[in-house]
PDB file of C-alpha atoms in Angstrom:
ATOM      1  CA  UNK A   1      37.960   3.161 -12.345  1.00 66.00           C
ATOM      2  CA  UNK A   2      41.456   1.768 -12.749  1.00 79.00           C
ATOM      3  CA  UNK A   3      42.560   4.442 -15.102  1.00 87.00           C
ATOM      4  CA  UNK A   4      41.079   6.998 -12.838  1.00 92.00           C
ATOM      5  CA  UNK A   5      43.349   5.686  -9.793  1.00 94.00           C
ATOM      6  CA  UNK A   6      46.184   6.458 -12.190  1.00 96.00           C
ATOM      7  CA  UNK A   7      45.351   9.631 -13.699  1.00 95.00           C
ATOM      8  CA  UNK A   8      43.968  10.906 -10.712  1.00 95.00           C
ATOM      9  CA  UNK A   9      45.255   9.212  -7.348  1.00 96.00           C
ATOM     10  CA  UNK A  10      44.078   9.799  -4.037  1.00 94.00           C
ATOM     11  CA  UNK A  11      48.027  10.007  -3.241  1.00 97.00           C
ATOM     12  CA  UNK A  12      51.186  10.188  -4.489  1.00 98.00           C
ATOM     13  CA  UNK A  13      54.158   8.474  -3.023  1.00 98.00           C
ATOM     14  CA  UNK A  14      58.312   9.568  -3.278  1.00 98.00           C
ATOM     15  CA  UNK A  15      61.021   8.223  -3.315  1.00 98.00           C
ATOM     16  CA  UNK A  16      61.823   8.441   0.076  1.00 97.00           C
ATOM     17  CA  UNK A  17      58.160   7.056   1.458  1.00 97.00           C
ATOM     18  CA  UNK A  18      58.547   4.050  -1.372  1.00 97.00           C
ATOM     19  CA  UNK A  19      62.385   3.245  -0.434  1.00 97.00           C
ATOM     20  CA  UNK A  20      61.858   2.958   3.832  1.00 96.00           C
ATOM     21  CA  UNK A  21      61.363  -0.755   4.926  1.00 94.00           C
ATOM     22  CA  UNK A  22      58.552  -1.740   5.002  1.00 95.00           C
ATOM     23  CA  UNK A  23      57.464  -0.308   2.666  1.00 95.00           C
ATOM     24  CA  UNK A  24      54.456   0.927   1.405  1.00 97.00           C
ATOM     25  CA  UNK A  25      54.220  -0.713  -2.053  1.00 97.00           C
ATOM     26  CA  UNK A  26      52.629  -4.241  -2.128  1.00 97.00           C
ATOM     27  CA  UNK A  27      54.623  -7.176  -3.613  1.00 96.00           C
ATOM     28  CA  UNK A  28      51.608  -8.053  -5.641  1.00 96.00           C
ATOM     29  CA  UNK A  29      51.076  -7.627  -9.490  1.00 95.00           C
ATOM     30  CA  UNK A  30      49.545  -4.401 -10.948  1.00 96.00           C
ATOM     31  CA  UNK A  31      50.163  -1.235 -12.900  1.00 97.00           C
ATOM     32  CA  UNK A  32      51.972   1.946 -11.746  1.00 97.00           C
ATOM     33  CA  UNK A  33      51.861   5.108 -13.132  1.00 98.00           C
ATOM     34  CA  UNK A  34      54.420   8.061 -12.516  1.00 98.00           C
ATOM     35  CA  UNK A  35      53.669  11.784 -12.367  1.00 98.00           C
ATOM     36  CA  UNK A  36      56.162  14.412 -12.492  1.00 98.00           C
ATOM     37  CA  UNK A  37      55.907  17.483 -10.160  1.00 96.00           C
ATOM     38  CA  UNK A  38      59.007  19.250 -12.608  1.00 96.00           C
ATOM     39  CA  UNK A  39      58.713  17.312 -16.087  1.00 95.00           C
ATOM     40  CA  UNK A  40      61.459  16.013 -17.559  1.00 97.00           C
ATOM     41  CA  UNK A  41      61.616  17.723 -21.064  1.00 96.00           C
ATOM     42  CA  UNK A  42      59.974  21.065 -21.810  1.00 95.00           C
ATOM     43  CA  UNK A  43      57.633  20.072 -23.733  1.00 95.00           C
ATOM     44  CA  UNK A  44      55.682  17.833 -21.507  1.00 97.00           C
ATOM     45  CA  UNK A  45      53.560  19.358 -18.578  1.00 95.00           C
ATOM     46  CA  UNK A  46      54.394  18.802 -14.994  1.00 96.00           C
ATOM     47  CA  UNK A  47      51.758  17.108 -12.169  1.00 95.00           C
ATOM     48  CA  UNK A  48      50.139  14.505 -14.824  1.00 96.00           C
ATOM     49  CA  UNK A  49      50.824  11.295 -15.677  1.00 98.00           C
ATOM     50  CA  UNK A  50      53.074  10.840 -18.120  1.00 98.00           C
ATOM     51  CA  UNK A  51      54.165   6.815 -17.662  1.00 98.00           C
ATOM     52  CA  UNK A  52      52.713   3.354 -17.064  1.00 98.00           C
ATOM     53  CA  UNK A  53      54.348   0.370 -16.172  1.00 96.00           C
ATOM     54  CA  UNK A  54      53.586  -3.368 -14.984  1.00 95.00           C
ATOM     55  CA  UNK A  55      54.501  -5.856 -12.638  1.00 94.00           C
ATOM     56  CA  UNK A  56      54.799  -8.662 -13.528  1.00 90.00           C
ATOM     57  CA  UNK A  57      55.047  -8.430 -17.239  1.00 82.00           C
ATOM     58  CA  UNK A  58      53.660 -11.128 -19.944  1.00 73.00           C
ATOM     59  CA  UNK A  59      55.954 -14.255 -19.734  1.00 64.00           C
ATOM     60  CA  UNK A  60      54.960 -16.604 -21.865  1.00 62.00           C
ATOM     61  CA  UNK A  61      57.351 -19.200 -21.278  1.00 62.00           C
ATOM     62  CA  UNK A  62      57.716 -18.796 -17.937  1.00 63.00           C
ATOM     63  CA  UNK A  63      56.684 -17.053 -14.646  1.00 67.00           C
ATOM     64  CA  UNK A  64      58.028 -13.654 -13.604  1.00 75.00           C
ATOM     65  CA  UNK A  65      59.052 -13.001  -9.997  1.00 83.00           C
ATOM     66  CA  UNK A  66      58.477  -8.909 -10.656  1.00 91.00           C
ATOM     67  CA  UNK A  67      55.646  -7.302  -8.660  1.00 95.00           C
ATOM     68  CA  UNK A  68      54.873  -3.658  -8.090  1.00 97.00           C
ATOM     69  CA  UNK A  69      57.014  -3.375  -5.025  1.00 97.00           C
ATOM     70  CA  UNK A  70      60.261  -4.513  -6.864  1.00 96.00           C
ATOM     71  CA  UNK A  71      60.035  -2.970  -9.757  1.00 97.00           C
ATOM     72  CA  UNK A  72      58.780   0.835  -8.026  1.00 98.00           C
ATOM     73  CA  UNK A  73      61.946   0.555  -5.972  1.00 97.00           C
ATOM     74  CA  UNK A  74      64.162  -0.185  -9.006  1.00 97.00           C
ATOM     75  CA  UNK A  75      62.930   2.432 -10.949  1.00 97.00           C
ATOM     76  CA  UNK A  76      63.699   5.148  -8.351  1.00 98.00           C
ATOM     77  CA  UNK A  77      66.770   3.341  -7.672  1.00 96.00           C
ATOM     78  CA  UNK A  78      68.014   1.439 -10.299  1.00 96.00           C
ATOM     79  CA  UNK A  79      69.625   1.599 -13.720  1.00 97.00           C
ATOM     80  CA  UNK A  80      69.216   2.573 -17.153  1.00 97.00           C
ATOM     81  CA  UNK A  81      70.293  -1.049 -17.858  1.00 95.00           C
ATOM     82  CA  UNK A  82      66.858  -2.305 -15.804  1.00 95.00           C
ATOM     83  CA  UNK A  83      64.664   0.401 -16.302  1.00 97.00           C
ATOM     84  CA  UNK A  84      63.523   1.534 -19.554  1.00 96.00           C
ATOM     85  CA  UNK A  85      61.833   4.212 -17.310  1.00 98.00           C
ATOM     86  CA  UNK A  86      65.030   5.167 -16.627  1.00 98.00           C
ATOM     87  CA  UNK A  87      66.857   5.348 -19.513  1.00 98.00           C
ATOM     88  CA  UNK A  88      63.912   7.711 -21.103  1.00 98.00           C
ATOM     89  CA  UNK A  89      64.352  10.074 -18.185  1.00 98.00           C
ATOM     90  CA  UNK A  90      68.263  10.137 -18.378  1.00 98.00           C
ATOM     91  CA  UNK A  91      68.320  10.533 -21.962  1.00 98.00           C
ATOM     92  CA  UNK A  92      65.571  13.168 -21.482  1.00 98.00           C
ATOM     93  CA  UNK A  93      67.554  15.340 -19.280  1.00 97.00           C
ATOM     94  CA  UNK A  94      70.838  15.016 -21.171  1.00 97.00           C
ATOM     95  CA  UNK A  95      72.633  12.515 -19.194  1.00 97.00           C
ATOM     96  CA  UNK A  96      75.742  10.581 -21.199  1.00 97.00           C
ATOM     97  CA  UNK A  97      74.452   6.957 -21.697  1.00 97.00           C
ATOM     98  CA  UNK A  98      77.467   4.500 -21.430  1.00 96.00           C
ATOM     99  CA  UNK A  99      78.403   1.384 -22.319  1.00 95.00           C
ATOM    100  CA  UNK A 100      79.598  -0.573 -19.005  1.00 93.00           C
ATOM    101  CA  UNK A 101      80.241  -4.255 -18.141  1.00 89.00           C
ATOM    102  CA  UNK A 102      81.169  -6.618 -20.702  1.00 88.00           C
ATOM    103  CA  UNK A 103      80.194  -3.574 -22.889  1.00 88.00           C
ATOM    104  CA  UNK A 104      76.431  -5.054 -24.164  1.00 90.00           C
ATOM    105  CA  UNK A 105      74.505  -3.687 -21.044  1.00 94.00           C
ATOM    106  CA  UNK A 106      74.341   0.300 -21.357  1.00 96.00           C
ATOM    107  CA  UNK A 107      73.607   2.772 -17.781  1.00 97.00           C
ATOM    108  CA  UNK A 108      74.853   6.432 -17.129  1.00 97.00           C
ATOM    109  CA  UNK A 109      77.529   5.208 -14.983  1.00 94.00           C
ATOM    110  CA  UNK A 110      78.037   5.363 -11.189  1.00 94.00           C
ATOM    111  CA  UNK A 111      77.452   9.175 -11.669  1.00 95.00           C
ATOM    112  CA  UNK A 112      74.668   9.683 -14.476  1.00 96.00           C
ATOM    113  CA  UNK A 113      72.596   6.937 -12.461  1.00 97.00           C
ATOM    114  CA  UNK A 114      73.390   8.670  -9.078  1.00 97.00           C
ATOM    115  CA  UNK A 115      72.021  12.373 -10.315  1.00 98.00           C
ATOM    116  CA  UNK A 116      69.030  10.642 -12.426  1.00 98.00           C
ATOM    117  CA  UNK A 117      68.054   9.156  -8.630  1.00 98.00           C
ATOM    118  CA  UNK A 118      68.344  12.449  -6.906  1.00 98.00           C
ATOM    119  CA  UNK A 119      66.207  13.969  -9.775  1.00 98.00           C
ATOM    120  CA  UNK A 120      63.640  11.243  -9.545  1.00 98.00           C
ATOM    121  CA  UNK A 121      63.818  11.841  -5.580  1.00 98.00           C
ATOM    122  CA  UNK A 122      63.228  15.600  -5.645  1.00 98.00           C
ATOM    123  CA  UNK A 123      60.734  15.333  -9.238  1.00 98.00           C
ATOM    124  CA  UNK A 124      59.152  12.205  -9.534  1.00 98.00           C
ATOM    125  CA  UNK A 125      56.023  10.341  -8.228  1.00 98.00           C
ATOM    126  CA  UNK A 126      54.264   7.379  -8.223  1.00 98.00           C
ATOM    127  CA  UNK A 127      50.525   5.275  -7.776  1.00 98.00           C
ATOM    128  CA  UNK A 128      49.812   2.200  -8.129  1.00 97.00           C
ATOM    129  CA  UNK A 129      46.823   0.005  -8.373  1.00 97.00           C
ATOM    130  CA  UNK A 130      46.713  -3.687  -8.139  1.00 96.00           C
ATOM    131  CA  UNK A 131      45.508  -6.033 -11.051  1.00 94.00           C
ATOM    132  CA  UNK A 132      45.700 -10.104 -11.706  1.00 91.00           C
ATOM    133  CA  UNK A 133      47.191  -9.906 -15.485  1.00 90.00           C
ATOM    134  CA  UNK A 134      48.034  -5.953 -15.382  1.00 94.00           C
ATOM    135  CA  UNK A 135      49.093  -6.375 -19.149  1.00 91.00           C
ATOM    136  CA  UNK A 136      45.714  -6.210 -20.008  1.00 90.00           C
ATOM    137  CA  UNK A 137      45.360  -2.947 -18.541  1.00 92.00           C
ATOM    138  CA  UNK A 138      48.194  -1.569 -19.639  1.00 93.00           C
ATOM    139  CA  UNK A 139      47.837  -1.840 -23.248  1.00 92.00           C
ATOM    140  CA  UNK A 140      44.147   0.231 -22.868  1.00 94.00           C
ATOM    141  CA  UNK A 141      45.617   2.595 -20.942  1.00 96.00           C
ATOM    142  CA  UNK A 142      48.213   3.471 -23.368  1.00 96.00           C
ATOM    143  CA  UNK A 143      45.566   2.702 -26.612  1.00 95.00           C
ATOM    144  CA  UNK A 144      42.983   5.654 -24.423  1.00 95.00           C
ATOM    145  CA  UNK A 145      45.741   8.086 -22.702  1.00 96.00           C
ATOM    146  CA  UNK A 146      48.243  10.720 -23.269  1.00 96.00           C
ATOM    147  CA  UNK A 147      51.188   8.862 -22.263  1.00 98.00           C
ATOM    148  CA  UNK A 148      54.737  10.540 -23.897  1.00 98.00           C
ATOM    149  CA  UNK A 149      56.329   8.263 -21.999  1.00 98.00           C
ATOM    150  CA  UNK A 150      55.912   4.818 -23.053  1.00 98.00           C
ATOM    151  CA  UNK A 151      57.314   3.644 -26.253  1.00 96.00           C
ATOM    152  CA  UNK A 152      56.068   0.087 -26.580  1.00 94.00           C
ATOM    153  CA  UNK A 153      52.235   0.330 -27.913  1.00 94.00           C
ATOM    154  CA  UNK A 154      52.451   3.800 -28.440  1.00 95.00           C
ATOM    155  CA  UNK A 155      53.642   4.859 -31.716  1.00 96.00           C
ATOM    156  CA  UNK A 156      50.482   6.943 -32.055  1.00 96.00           C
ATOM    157  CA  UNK A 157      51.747   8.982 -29.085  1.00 96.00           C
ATOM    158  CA  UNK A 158      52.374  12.867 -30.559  1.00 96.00           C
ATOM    159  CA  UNK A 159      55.986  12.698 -28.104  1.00 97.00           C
ATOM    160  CA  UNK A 160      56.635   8.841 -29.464  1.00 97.00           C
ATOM    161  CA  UNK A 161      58.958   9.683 -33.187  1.00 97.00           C
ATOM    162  CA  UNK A 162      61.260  12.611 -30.462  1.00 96.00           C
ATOM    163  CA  UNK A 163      61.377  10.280 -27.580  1.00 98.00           C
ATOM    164  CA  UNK A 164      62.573   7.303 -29.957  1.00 97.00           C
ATOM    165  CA  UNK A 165      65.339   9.419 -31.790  1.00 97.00           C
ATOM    166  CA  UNK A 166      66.694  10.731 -28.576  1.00 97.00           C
ATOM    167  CA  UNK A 167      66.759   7.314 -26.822  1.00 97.00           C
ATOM    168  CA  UNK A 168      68.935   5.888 -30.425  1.00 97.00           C
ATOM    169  CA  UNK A 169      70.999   9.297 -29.966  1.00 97.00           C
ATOM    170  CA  UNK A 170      72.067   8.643 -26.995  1.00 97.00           C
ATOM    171  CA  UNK A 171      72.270   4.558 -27.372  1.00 96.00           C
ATOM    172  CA  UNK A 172      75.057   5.452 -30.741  1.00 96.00           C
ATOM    173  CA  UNK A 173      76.934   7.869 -29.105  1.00 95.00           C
ATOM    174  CA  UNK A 174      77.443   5.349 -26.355  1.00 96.00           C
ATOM    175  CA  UNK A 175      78.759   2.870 -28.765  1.00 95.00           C
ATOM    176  CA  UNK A 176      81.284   5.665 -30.514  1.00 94.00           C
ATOM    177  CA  UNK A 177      82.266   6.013 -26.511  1.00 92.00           C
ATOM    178  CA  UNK A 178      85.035   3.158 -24.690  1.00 92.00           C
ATOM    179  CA  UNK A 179      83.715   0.886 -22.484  1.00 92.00           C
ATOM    180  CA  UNK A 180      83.514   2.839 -18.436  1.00 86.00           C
ATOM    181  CA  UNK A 181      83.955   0.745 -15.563  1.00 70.00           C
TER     182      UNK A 181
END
């Protein structure tokens, strides 16, 4: 049922419907998967999913103050730095991964991030469905789907080895590159 909500929603939500105040996503834990109307590499089809994530995620130690609300918005409007969502797109579409800050935490810049939002505004869609302990979920959905996306749980994944070079690509040319502001 769950998977089928994610695979196959009843609706798909934008950037600009998930971004307006209030907005539409609940601040409650759960999984959300995101579709792509124009996919981000060639070799992966548009208008399927192609990405889980949670909200909160498994904290041992202590308790997370992520739900599905926070972390849809930072995804569409984040960074690289936040988002491994992010930083699989960007490096997906070619954009220059930098290292910024104090030099450890690593975004596109004010620019990469700032053309990787208006391509997830015009390309990119998302569901969601709520779930007490959504970690649970998301590990079967990624053992059972087609999900090039993830990384974590998903070295069987056909896209996983070419997603994982281009992601260390892209992280050592950023450390061959100075420090941007």
């Amino acid at each position: 049922m769950e998977a089928t909500a994610l695979v196959s929603p009843g609706r798909l939500w934008s950037a600009a419907e998930v971004l307006v105040r209030p907005s539409p996503v609940p601040a409650a834990a759960g999984v959300y998967g995101w579709h792509f109307e124009r996919p981000p590499h060639p070799d992966l089809d548009a208008g399927r999913l192609l990405y889980v994530g949670i909200a909160p995620r498994y904290m041992a130690n202590r308790t997370s103050t992520q739900n599905l609300r926070k972390r849809v918005r930072y995804h569409y409007r984040g960074n690289a730095a936040g988002s491994t969502l992010r930083l699989t797109l960007g490096c997906l579409l070619g954009l220059e991964l930098r290292r910024v800050g104090s030099g450890k935490r690593m975004t596109f810049g004010k620019a990469g991030e700032a053309t990787l939002s208006r391509w997830m505004a015009d390309h990119a869609r998302v569901c969601w469905v709520e779930r007490g302990e959504p970690w649970n979920l998301e590990s079967q959905l990624i053992s059972r789907l087609d999900l090039p996306l993830n990384l974590d749980q998903n070295r069987h994944n056909a896209f996983h080895s070419r997603l994982k070079e281009l992601r260390a690509a892209a992280r050592e040319r950023a450390q061959e590159l100075p420090v941007s502001s």
